[in-house]
CSV table of C-alpha atoms and ligand atoms in Angstrom, one decimal:
chain,number,residue,atom,x,y,z
A,1,UNK,CA,-1.4,-37.6,-7.9
A,2,UNK,CA,-3.6,-34.8,-9.1
A,3,UNK,CA,-2.2,-32.3,-12.1
A,4,UNK,CA,-1.6,-28.9,-10.8
A,5,UNK,CA,-4.5,-26.4,-11.7
A,6,UNK,CA,-2.2,-23.3,-11.5
A,7,UNK,CA,1.5,-22.8,-12.1
A,8,UNK,CA,2.0,-20.6,-9.0
A,9,UNK,CA,-0.2,-20.3,-6.0
A,10,UNK,CA,0.6,-17.2,-4.0
A,11,UNK,CA,-0.7,-17.1,-0.4
A,12,UNK,CA,-1.3,-13.5,0.7
A,13,UNK,CA,-2.3,-10.5,-1.3
A,14,UNK,CA,-0.3,-7.7,0.7
A,15,UNK,CA,2.3,-5.7,-1.3
A,16,UNK,CA,4.6,-8.7,-1.6
A,17,UNK,CA,1.9,-11.1,-3.0
A,18,UNK,CA,0.4,-8.4,-5.2
A,19,UNK,CA,3.8,-7.4,-6.7
A,20,UNK,CA,4.7,-11.0,-7.4
A,21,UNK,CA,1.3,-11.8,-9.0
A,22,UNK,CA,1.4,-8.8,-11.2
A,23,UNK,CA,5.0,-9.3,-12.2
A,24,UNK,CA,4.3,-13.1,-13.2
A,25,UNK,CA,1.0,-11.8,-15.2
A,26,UNK,CA,3.2,-9.3,-16.9
A,27,UNK,CA,5.4,-12.2,-18.1
A,28,UNK,CA,2.4,-14.1,-19.2
A,29,UNK,CA,2.2,-16.5,-16.3
A,30,UNK,CA,-1.0,-16.5,-14.4
A,31,UNK,CA,-0.9,-17.0,-10.9
A,32,UNK,CA,-3.7,-17.9,-8.4
A,33,UNK,CA,-3.7,-15.5,-5.4
A,34,UNK,CA,-5.6,-16.1,-2.1
A,35,UNK,CA,-6.0,-14.0,0.9
A,36,UNK,CA,-7.7,-14.7,4.0
A,37,UNK,CA,-9.0,-11.2,4.5
A,38,UNK,CA,-11.6,-9.2,2.6
A,39,UNK,CA,-10.2,-6.7,-0.2
A,40,UNK,CA,-8.7,-3.6,1.5
A,41,UNK,CA,-8.8,-5.0,5.1
A,42,UNK,CA,-4.9,-5.3,5.5
A,43,UNK,CA,-4.4,-2.6,8.0
A,44,UNK,CA,-2.2,0.1,6.5
A,45,UNK,CA,1.4,0.3,7.9
A,46,UNK,CA,4.2,1.3,5.6
A,47,UNK,CA,4.2,4.9,4.6
A,48,UNK,CA,7.4,5.0,2.6
A,49,UNK,CA,8.3,3.9,-0.9
A,50,UNK,CA,12.0,4.2,-1.5
A,51,UNK,CA,13.9,5.2,-4.9
A,52,UNK,CA,15.0,1.5,-5.6
A,53,UNK,CA,11.5,0.2,-5.2
A,54,UNK,CA,10.1,2.6,-7.7
A,55,UNK,CA,12.9,1.6,-10.1
A,56,UNK,CA,12.2,-2.1,-9.8
A,57,UNK,CA,8.4,-1.6,-10.3
A,58,UNK,CA,8.9,0.3,-13.6
A,59,UNK,CA,8.8,-2.9,-15.9
A,60,UNK,CA,5.2,-3.9,-14.4
A,61,UNK,CA,3.8,-0.4,-15.2
A,62,UNK,CA,3.3,0.6,-11.4
A,63,UNK,CA,5.7,3.2,-10.7
A,64,UNK,CA,4.1,6.2,-12.5
A,65,UNK,CA,0.9,5.7,-10.9
A,66,UNK,CA,2.5,5.5,-7.4
A,67,UNK,CA,4.6,8.4,-8.0
A,68,UNK,CA,1.5,10.5,-9.1
A,69,UNK,CA,-0.3,9.7,-5.8
A,70,UNK,CA,2.2,10.2,-3.1
A,71,UNK,CA,4.3,13.1,-1.7
A,72,UNK,CA,7.9,13.6,-2.9
A,73,UNK,CA,10.1,14.0,0.2
A,74,UNK,CA,13.6,15.0,-0.9
A,75,UNK,CA,15.1,15.0,2.6
A,76,UNK,CA,15.2,13.0,5.8
A,77,UNK,CA,16.6,14.2,9.0
A,78,UNK,CA,17.5,12.7,12.3
A,79,UNK,CA,16.9,15.2,15.1
A,80,UNK,CA,17.3,15.6,18.9
A,81,UNK,CA,14.3,18.0,19.6
A,82,UNK,CA,14.9,21.1,17.4
A,83,UNK,CA,18.6,20.2,16.8
A,84,UNK,CA,19.3,18.6,13.4
A,85,UNK,CA,21.8,15.8,14.2
A,86,UNK,CA,22.0,14.2,10.6
A,87,UNK,CA,20.6,15.5,7.3
A,88,UNK,CA,20.3,13.2,4.5
A,89,UNK,CA,19.4,14.4,1.1
A,90,UNK,CA,17.7,12.4,-1.7
A,91,UNK,CA,17.5,14.9,-4.3
A,92,UNK,CA,21.1,14.5,-5.5
A,93,UNK,CA,20.9,10.6,-5.9
A,94,UNK,CA,21.6,9.2,-9.4
A,95,UNK,CA,18.0,8.0,-10.0
A,96,UNK,CA,14.8,9.0,-11.9
A,97,UNK,CA,13.2,9.0,-8.3
A,98,UNK,CA,15.6,11.4,-6.2
A,99,UNK,CA,13.1,11.4,-3.2
A,100,UNK,CA,11.2,9.1,-0.8
A,101,UNK,CA,7.6,8.6,-1.8
A,102,UNK,CA,5.2,9.1,1.1
A,103,UNK,CA,2.1,7.0,0.4
A,104,UNK,CA,-0.1,4.9,2.6
A,105,UNK,CA,0.3,1.2,2.3
A,106,UNK,CA,-3.4,0.9,1.5
A,107,UNK,CA,-2.9,3.2,-1.6
A,108,UNK,CA,0.0,1.2,-2.7
A,109,UNK,CA,-1.7,-2.2,-2.4
A,110,UNK,CA,-4.8,-0.5,-4.3
A,111,UNK,CA,-2.3,0.6,-7.2
A,112,UNK,CA,-0.8,-3.0,-7.4
A,113,UNK,CA,-4.2,-4.6,-7.3
A,114,UNK,CA,-5.5,-2.2,-10.1
A,115,UNK,CA,-2.4,-3.1,-12.3
A,116,UNK,CA,-2.9,-6.9,-11.7
A,117,UNK,CA,-6.5,-6.9,-12.6
A,118,UNK,CA,-5.7,-4.9,-15.9
A,119,UNK,CA,-3.4,-7.8,-16.6
A,120,UNK,CA,-6.4,-10.2,-16.2
A,121,UNK,CA,-5.5,-11.4,-12.7
A,122,UNK,CA,-7.9,-12.0,-9.8
A,123,UNK,CA,-7.5,-12.5,-6.1
A,124,UNK,CA,-9.6,-15.0,-4.2
A,125,UNK,CA,-10.4,-12.9,-1.2
A,126,UNK,CA,-11.6,-14.5,2.3
A,127,UNK,CA,-9.9,-17.7,1.4
A,128,UNK,CA,-7.1,-18.8,4.2
A,129,UNK,CA,-4.6,-21.7,3.5
A,130,UNK,CA,-4.5,-24.0,6.6
A,131,UNK,CA,-2.4,-26.8,5.4
A,132,UNK,CA,0.1,-28.0,2.7
A,133,UNK,CA,1.7,-31.1,1.3
A,134,UNK,CA,4.2,-31.1,-1.5
A,135,UNK,CA,5.8,-33.9,-3.8
A,136,UNK,CA,7.9,-33.9,-6.8
A,137,UNK,CA,5.2,-32.7,-9.2
A,138,UNK,CA,3.6,-29.8,-7.1
A,139,UNK,CA,2.1,-28.5,-3.9
A,140,UNK,CA,-1.3,-29.2,-2.6
A,141,UNK,CA,-2.8,-26.4,-0.4
A,142,UNK,CA,-5.8,-27.1,1.8
A,143,UNK,CA,-8.1,-24.0,2.6
A,144,UNK,CA,-10.2,-23.5,5.6
A,145,UNK,CA,-13.3,-24.6,3.9
A,146,UNK,CA,-11.6,-28.1,2.9
A,147,UNK,CA,-11.2,-27.1,-0.8
A,148,UNK,CA,-7.9,-28.0,-2.2
A,149,UNK,CA,-5.7,-26.2,-4.8
A,150,UNK,CA,-2.8,-27.6,-6.5
A,151,UNK,CA,0.2,-25.8,-8.0
A,152,UNK,CA,3.5,-26.4,-9.5
A,153,UNK,CA,5.0,-23.9,-7.0
A,154,UNK,CA,3.5,-22.2,-3.9
A,155,UNK,CA,4.9,-18.7,-2.6
A,156,UNK,CA,4.3,-17.8,1.2
A,157,UNK,CA,3.7,-14.1,1.0
A,158,UNK,CA,1.6,-14.3,4.1
A,159,UNK,CA,3.2,-12.0,6.5
A,160,UNK,CA,4.9,-12.3,9.8
A,161,UNK,CA,2.8,-15.1,11.2
A,162,UNK,CA,3.1,-17.0,8.1
A,163,UNK,CA,1.3,-20.4,8.0
A,164,UNK,CA,3.2,-21.4,4.9
A,165,UNK,CA,6.5,-21.0,6.6
A,166,UNK,CA,5.2,-23.1,9.8
A,167,UNK,CA,3.8,-25.7,7.4
A,168,UNK,CA,7.1,-26.0,5.6
A,169,UNK,CA,9.0,-26.3,8.8
A,170,UNK,CA,11.3,-23.3,8.0
A,171,UNK,CA,12.9,-21.7,11.2
A,172,UNK,CA,12.5,-18.0,11.9
A,173,UNK,CA,15.2,-17.2,14.3
A,174,UNK,CA,15.7,-13.9,16.0
A,175,UNK,CA,14.1,-12.0,18.9
A,176,UNK,CA,11.6,-9.3,19.9
A,177,UNK,CA,11.9,-5.7,21.1
A,178,UNK,CA,10.7,-4.9,24.6
A,179,UNK,CA,8.8,-1.8,23.4
A,180,UNK,CA,5.8,-1.8,21.3
A,181,UNK,CA,5.1,0.6,18.5
A,182,UNK,CA,2.2,3.3,18.5
A,183,UNK,CA,1.1,4.2,15.1
A,184,UNK,CA,-1.4,6.9,13.9
A,185,UNK,CA,-2.4,9.1,10.9
A,186,UNK,CA,-3.2,12.7,12.2
A,187,UNK,CA,-4.0,16.0,11.1
A,188,UNK,CA,-1.3,18.4,12.7
A,189,UNK,CA,-0.9,22.2,12.8
A,190,UNK,CA,2.4,23.7,13.4
A,191,UNK,CA,5.7,24.6,11.5
A,192,UNK,CA,6.5,20.9,10.3
A,193,UNK,CA,7.9,20.7,6.8
A,194,UNK,CA,5.6,18.9,4.2
A,195,UNK,CA,8.3,17.5,2.3
A,196,UNK,CA,10.6,15.9,5.0
A,197,UNK,CA,10.6,12.9,7.0
A,198,UNK,CA,11.9,13.5,10.6
A,199,UNK,CA,13.2,10.9,13.1
A,200,UNK,CA,13.4,12.4,16.4
A,201,UNK,CA,15.6,10.7,19.1
A,202,UNK,CA,14.9,11.1,22.7
A,203,UNK,CA,15.6,9.1,25.8
A,204,UNK,CA,11.9,8.2,26.2
A,205,UNK,CA,12.1,6.6,22.6
A,206,UNK,CA,11.8,7.5,19.0
A,207,UNK,CA,9.1,9.3,17.1
A,208,UNK,CA,8.9,9.6,13.3
A,209,UNK,CA,6.9,12.4,11.9
A,210,UNK,CA,6.2,11.9,8.0
A,211,UNK,CA,4.0,13.8,5.6
A,212,UNK,CA,1.2,11.9,4.0
A,213,UNK,CA,-1.0,13.0,0.9
A,214,UNK,CA,-4.2,14.9,1.9
A,215,UNK,CA,-2.5,17.0,4.6
A,216,UNK,CA,-2.0,14.1,7.0
A,217,UNK,CA,1.0,13.1,8.9
A,218,UNK,CA,2.1,9.6,10.0
A,219,UNK,CA,3.4,9.3,13.6
A,220,UNK,CA,5.3,6.1,14.6
A,221,UNK,CA,6.7,6.0,18.1
A,222,UNK,CA,8.4,3.3,20.4
A,223,UNK,CA,6.7,2.9,23.9
A,224,UNK,CA,6.7,0.6,26.8
A,225,UNK,CA,3.1,-0.2,26.2
A,226,UNK,CA,1.1,1.2,23.4
A,227,UNK,CA,-2.7,2.0,23.7
A,228,UNK,CA,-4.9,-0.1,21.1
A,229,UNK,CA,-6.5,3.2,19.9
A,230,UNK,CA,-4.2,6.2,20.6
A,231,UNK,CA,-6.2,9.4,21.1
A,232,UNK,CA,-5.5,13.1,20.5
A,233,UNK,CA,-4.2,13.6,24.1
A,234,UNK,CA,-1.8,10.5,24.0
A,235,UNK,CA,-0.3,11.5,20.7
A,236,UNK,CA,0.0,15.1,21.7
A,237,UNK,CA,2.1,14.1,24.8
A,238,UNK,CA,4.2,11.9,22.7
A,239,UNK,CA,5.0,15.0,20.5
A,240,UNK,CA,5.5,17.2,23.4
A,241,UNK,CA,8.0,15.1,25.2
A,242,UNK,CA,10.0,13.8,22.0
A,243,UNK,CA,9.2,16.1,18.9
A,244,UNK,CA,9.7,19.8,18.1
A,245,UNK,CA,10.0,22.2,21.2
A,246,UNK,CA,10.4,25.8,19.7
A,247,UNK,CA,7.2,25.4,17.6
A,248,UNK,CA,5.0,22.7,18.9
A,249,UNK,CA,3.0,20.4,16.5
A,250,UNK,CA,-0.5,20.3,17.6
A,251,UNK,CA,-2.7,17.1,17.0
A,252,UNK,CA,-6.0,18.2,15.8
A,253,UNK,CA,-7.5,15.0,14.6
A,254,UNK,CA,-6.6,11.4,14.7
A,255,UNK,CA,-7.8,9.5,11.4
A,256,UNK,CA,-6.9,6.1,12.8
A,257,UNK,CA,-4.4,4.6,15.0
A,258,UNK,CA,-3.0,1.0,16.1
A,259,UNK,CA,-0.2,-0.6,17.9
A,260,UNK,CA,2.5,-3.3,16.9
A,261,UNK,CA,5.0,-5.4,18.7
A,262,UNK,CA,8.2,-5.5,16.7
A,263,UNK,CA,10.4,-8.5,16.1
A,264,UNK,CA,13.7,-8.9,14.4
A,265,UNK,CA,14.1,-12.2,12.6
A,266,UNK,CA,15.2,-13.7,9.2
A,267,UNK,CA,14.2,-17.1,7.9
A,268,UNK,CA,16.8,-20.0,7.8
A,269,UNK,CA,16.1,-20.4,4.1
A,270,UNK,CA,13.8,-18.9,1.4
A,271,UNK,CA,13.1,-22.2,-0.3
A,272,UNK,CA,11.8,-25.7,0.8
A,273,UNK,CA,11.5,-27.7,-2.4
A,274,UNK,CA,8.5,-26.3,-4.3
A,275,UNK,CA,7.6,-23.8,-1.5
A,276,UNK,CA,9.3,-20.3,-1.4
A,277,UNK,CA,8.8,-17.4,0.9
A,278,UNK,CA,9.0,-13.7,0.2
A,279,UNK,CA,8.4,-10.3,2.3
A,280,UNK,CA,7.3,-10.5,5.9
A,281,UNK,CA,7.2,-14.2,5.9
A,282,UNK,CA,10.8,-14.1,5.4
A,283,UNK,CA,12.0,-11.2,7.3
A,284,UNK,CA,10.8,-8.9,10.0
A,285,UNK,CA,12.3,-5.8,11.6
A,286,UNK,CA,11.7,-2.4,13.4
A,287,UNK,CA,9.9,0.1,11.2
A,288,UNK,CA,12.9,2.6,11.7
A,289,UNK,CA,14.1,3.4,8.1
A,290,UNK,CA,10.9,2.3,6.4
A,291,UNK,CA,12.4,-0.7,4.7
A,292,UNK,CA,10.0,-3.7,5.3
A,293,UNK,CA,7.5,-3.4,2.6
A,294,UNK,CA,10.3,-2.1,0.3
A,295,UNK,CA,12.4,-5.4,0.7
A,296,UNK,CA,9.2,-7.5,0.3
A,297,UNK,CA,8.4,-5.7,-3.0
A,298,UNK,CA,12.0,-6.1,-4.3
A,299,UNK,CA,12.0,-9.9,-3.2
A,300,UNK,CA,8.8,-10.3,-5.2
A,301,UNK,CA,10.4,-8.8,-8.3
A,302,UNK,CA,13.4,-11.1,-8.1
A,303,UNK,CA,11.4,-14.1,-7.4
A,304,UNK,CA,9.1,-13.5,-10.5
A,305,UNK,CA,12.1,-13.8,-12.7
A,306,UNK,CA,13.2,-16.9,-10.9
A,307,UNK,CA,9.8,-18.6,-11.4
A,308,UNK,CA,9.6,-17.6,-14.8
A,309,UNK,CA,13.0,-19.4,-15.6
A,310,UNK,CA,11.8,-22.5,-13.8
A,311,UNK,CA,8.2,-22.5,-15.4
A,312,UNK,CA,9.2,-21.6,-18.9
A,313,UNK,CA,12.8,-23.1,-19.2
A,314,UNK,CA,12.8,-25.9,-16.7
A,315,UNK,CA,15.8,-24.1,-15.0
A,316,UNK,CA,15.4,-24.3,-11.1
A,317,UNK,CA,18.8,-22.9,-10.4
A,318,UNK,CA,17.4,-19.3,-10.2
A,319,UNK,CA,15.1,-20.4,-7.5
A,320,UNK,CA,18.0,-21.3,-5.4
A,321,UNK,CA,19.8,-18.2,-6.4
A,322,UNK,CA,16.8,-16.1,-5.3
A,323,UNK,CA,17.4,-17.0,-1.5
A,324,UNK,CA,21.1,-16.7,-1.9
A,325,UNK,CA,20.7,-13.2,-3.3
A,326,UNK,CA,17.8,-12.0,-1.0
A,327,UNK,CA,18.6,-13.5,2.5
A,328,UNK,CA,22.0,-11.4,3.0
A,329,UNK,CA,20.0,-8.3,1.9
A,330,UNK,CA,17.3,-9.0,4.5
A,331,UNK,CA,20.0,-9.5,7.2
A,332,UNK,CA,21.5,-6.1,6.3
A,333,UNK,CA,18.1,-4.4,6.3
A,334,UNK,CA,17.5,-5.9,9.9
A,335,UNK,CA,20.8,-4.6,11.0
A,336,UNK,CA,20.2,-1.2,9.7
A,337,UNK,CA,16.6,-1.0,11.4
A,338,UNK,CA,18.1,-2.4,14.7
A,339,UNK,CA,21.1,0.2,14.8
A,340,UNK,CA,18.6,3.1,14.2
A,341,UNK,CA,16.2,1.7,16.8
A,342,UNK,CA,19.0,1.1,19.4
A,343,UNK,CA,20.5,4.7,18.5
A,344,UNK,CA,17.2,6.2,18.9
A,345,UNK,CA,16.4,4.7,22.4
A,346,UNK,CA,19.7,5.0,24.2
A,347,UNK,CA,19.4,6.3,27.9
A,348,UNK,CA,19.6,9.9,29.2
A,349,UNK,CA,23.3,9.4,30.3
A,350,UNK,CA,24.7,8.3,26.9
A,351,UNK,CA,22.5,10.8,24.8
A,352,UNK,CA,25.0,13.7,24.9
A,353,UNK,CA,27.8,11.2,23.6
A,354,UNK,CA,25.4,9.8,20.9
A,355,UNK,CA,24.5,13.3,19.7
A,356,UNK,CA,28.1,14.5,19.5
A,357,UNK,CA,29.2,11.3,17.7
A,358,UNK,CA,26.2,11.7,15.2
A,359,UNK,CA,26.9,15.4,14.6
A,360,UNK,CA,30.6,14.6,13.9
A,361,UNK,CA,29.5,11.7,11.5
A,362,UNK,CA,27.2,14.1,9.8
A,363,UNK,CA,30.0,16.4,8.8
A,364,UNK,CA,31.5,13.5,6.7
A,365,UNK,CA,29.9,13.6,3.3
A,366,UNK,CA,30.7,10.0,2.7
A,367,UNK,CA,28.6,9.1,5.9
A,368,UNK,CA,25.6,11.1,4.7
A,369,UNK,CA,26.0,9.6,1.3
A,370,UNK,CA,26.1,6.0,2.4
A,371,UNK,CA,22.9,6.6,4.7
A,372,UNK,CA,21.1,8.0,1.6
A,373,UNK,CA,22.1,5.2,-0.6
A,374,UNK,CA,21.2,2.5,2.0
A,375,UNK,CA,17.9,4.2,3.1
A,376,UNK,CA,16.9,4.6,-0.6
A,377,UNK,CA,17.8,1.0,-1.4
A,378,UNK,CA,20.0,2.2,-4.4
A,379,UNK,CA,22.9,0.3,-2.7
A,380,UNK,CA,21.0,-3.1,-3.5
A,381,UNK,CA,21.0,-2.3,-7.2
B,1,FAD,C1,4.4,0.3,12.8
B,1,FAD,C2,5.0,-0.2,11.4
B,1,FAD,C3,5.4,0.8,10.4
B,1,FAD,C4,6.0,0.2,9.2
B,1,FAD,N1,6.2,1.2,8.2
B,1,FAD,C5,6.9,0.9,7.2
B,1,FAD,C6,7.4,1.8,6.1
B,1,FAD,O1,7.2,3.0,6.4
B,1,FAD,N2,8.1,1.2,5.0
B,1,FAD,C7,8.0,-0.1,4.9
B,1,FAD,O2,8.7,-0.4,3.8
B,1,FAD,N3,7.7,-0.9,5.7
B,1,FAD,C8,6.9,-0.5,6.7
B,1,FAD,N4,6.5,-1.5,7.7
B,1,FAD,C9,6.5,-2.9,7.3
B,1,FAD,C10,5.5,-3.3,6.3
B,1,FAD,O3,4.0,-2.9,6.7
B,1,FAD,C11,5.5,-4.7,6.0
B,1,FAD,O4,6.9,-5.1,5.7
B,1,FAD,C12,4.7,-5.0,4.8
B,1,FAD,O5,3.3,-5.1,5.2
B,1,FAD,C13,4.9,-6.6,4.5
B,1,FAD,O6,4.2,-6.9,3.3
B,1,FAD,P1,3.9,-8.5,2.9
B,1,FAD,O7,2.9,-8.4,1.8
B,1,FAD,O8,5.1,-9.3,3.0
B,1,FAD,O9,3.0,-9.1,4.2
B,1,FAD,P2,1.6,-8.4,4.9
B,1,FAD,O10,1.2,-7.1,4.5
B,1,FAD,O11,1.5,-8.8,6.1
B,1,FAD,O12,0.5,-9.2,4.1
B,1,FAD,C14,0.2,-10.6,4.1
B,1,FAD,C15,-1.1,-10.9,3.7
B,1,FAD,O13,-1.3,-12.5,3.8
B,1,FAD,C16,-2.6,-12.8,4.3
B,1,FAD,N5,-2.5,-14.0,4.9
B,1,FAD,C17,-2.0,-14.4,6.1
B,1,FAD,N6,-2.0,-15.6,6.4
B,1,FAD,C18,-2.9,-16.2,5.5
B,1,FAD,C19,-3.4,-17.5,5.2
B,1,FAD,N7,-3.2,-18.5,5.8
B,1,FAD,N8,-3.9,-17.6,3.9
B,1,FAD,C20,-4.3,-16.7,3.2
B,1,FAD,N9,-3.8,-15.4,3.3
B,1,FAD,C21,-3.2,-15.1,4.5
B,1,FAD,C22,-3.0,-11.6,5.0
B,1,FAD,O14,-4.3,-11.4,5.1
B,1,FAD,C23,-2.2,-10.3,4.4
B,1,FAD,O15,-3.1,-9.6,3.4
B,1,FAD,C24,5.9,-1.2,9.0
B,1,FAD,C25,5.5,-2.0,9.8
B,1,FAD,C26,5.0,-1.7,11.1
B,1,FAD,C27,4.7,-2.7,12.0
C-alpha cells in the first residue's frame, strides 16, 4: 500500500473546508485541499455570521478581518407587515461580538482563503474527487482525471450533494420542503433600517430583508416555484405582498439572484473509519435563522482539534467525540430552522393565532433572551 502523501485531504474549499484547512495550518499540520470549481465560483448564499462563529475563529486570526468587512446588526425582528411581533437584541449579549455580522459568503470565503494562504496553504482548484478507498493506514482518493491522492485522513466538506458521503455509504435521512427559495442581492430605497435583519411572516411565505455592505440588501423568500433569475418586478411583488406596508421598500436594481430547493437532513454518523464529514455534507436545513455556514465553520474548528490529537498524539478518541458533540447540535439547528420556517408559512386562518401567541411570548424576557442566545450560537459554547 502506498504511503500517505498528506496528513489530511480536505475535499471542498467552501467555508467549512477553508476553516478546517486554516485551523490545521495554524497548528502546523499542512492539509491538501481540492475543489472541483475555480476559485471564487462558489455561489454566494450565507449573509450572516453569528457571534459564536466570530468567537471560535479568533485563534486562527480571521475574526478581526471579517468584523472589519461586515455590517454590525445589533437587532433581529420578526414582523407581520409593519407590526413587530418579536424583537431580538444582540447588543446586550455577553460576548466581544454583540451583533450579527452581515457579510456575503463570497467575502467570508475570501478572508478564510487569504489567511490559509498566509499560513502557507494552497487549494488545488478544478480538481473533483470521484472515488475513494480506505484501509488501515489511510484513504486513497481518485480525482476526475484519474490522479490519486493518498492521505491519513480525508474530510468531506463537499456540500449537500457530497460525493464523499456517498462513497463512504453514510446515510443522510430527512426530507425536503415543498417550497423553493428565491434569493437576491438588491439595491433598495425606502425606510428600511441598515442595522437590522427583518424576518417578515405572511400567509404567502416568509421574506427576509437583511442589510449588506455597500448599500445592498439580501432578500430571501419562500415561494412555490422560484424563477431562475428573479428580476426587479418579481422581487418588488414579493416585497409588496409580504414586506413593509406603510413605507414601501422599492427595488431599484438586482445585483444577482438565484433559487434553491431546501432540505432538512442530518447524517447518520460523522465518521466512517478514516473518513469524516463536516458542514453541509453532514447537515442541511432551511436558511431561516441563518445557521448553515455558521454550523459548518464550528464543525471545522472542533474537527481541527480532533485531527490534531489523532495526528500528533495518536489519540483517535477525539475523532469519535467530534461526531458525538456535533451531531446533536446539527439536530437542534435543523429543528430551530424548521420551526421558524413552519411558523413563517402558516395559512391565513391560523395567522392571527400565531401572531397573538408570538406577541405574548415576546413579552417574556426569557423567551427573547433564549432566542438571542440560540440565533447567535452562544448557547453552543
Ligand atoms: C438560500 C440560502 C441562504 C442561506 N443563508 C445562510 C445564512 O445567512 N447564514 C448561514 O450560516 N448559512 C446560510 N446558508 C447555508 C450556507 O450557504 C451553507 O451552509 C454553506 O455554504 C455550507 O458550507 P460548506 O463549506 O459546508 O459547503 P459548500 O459551501 O456547499 O462548499 C462545498 C464545496 O465543495 C466543492 N465540491 C463539491 N463536490 C466536490 C468534489 N466531488 N470534489 C471536489 N470538490 C467538491 C464545491 O465546489 C464547493 O466549493 C444559506 C443557504 C441557502 C440555500
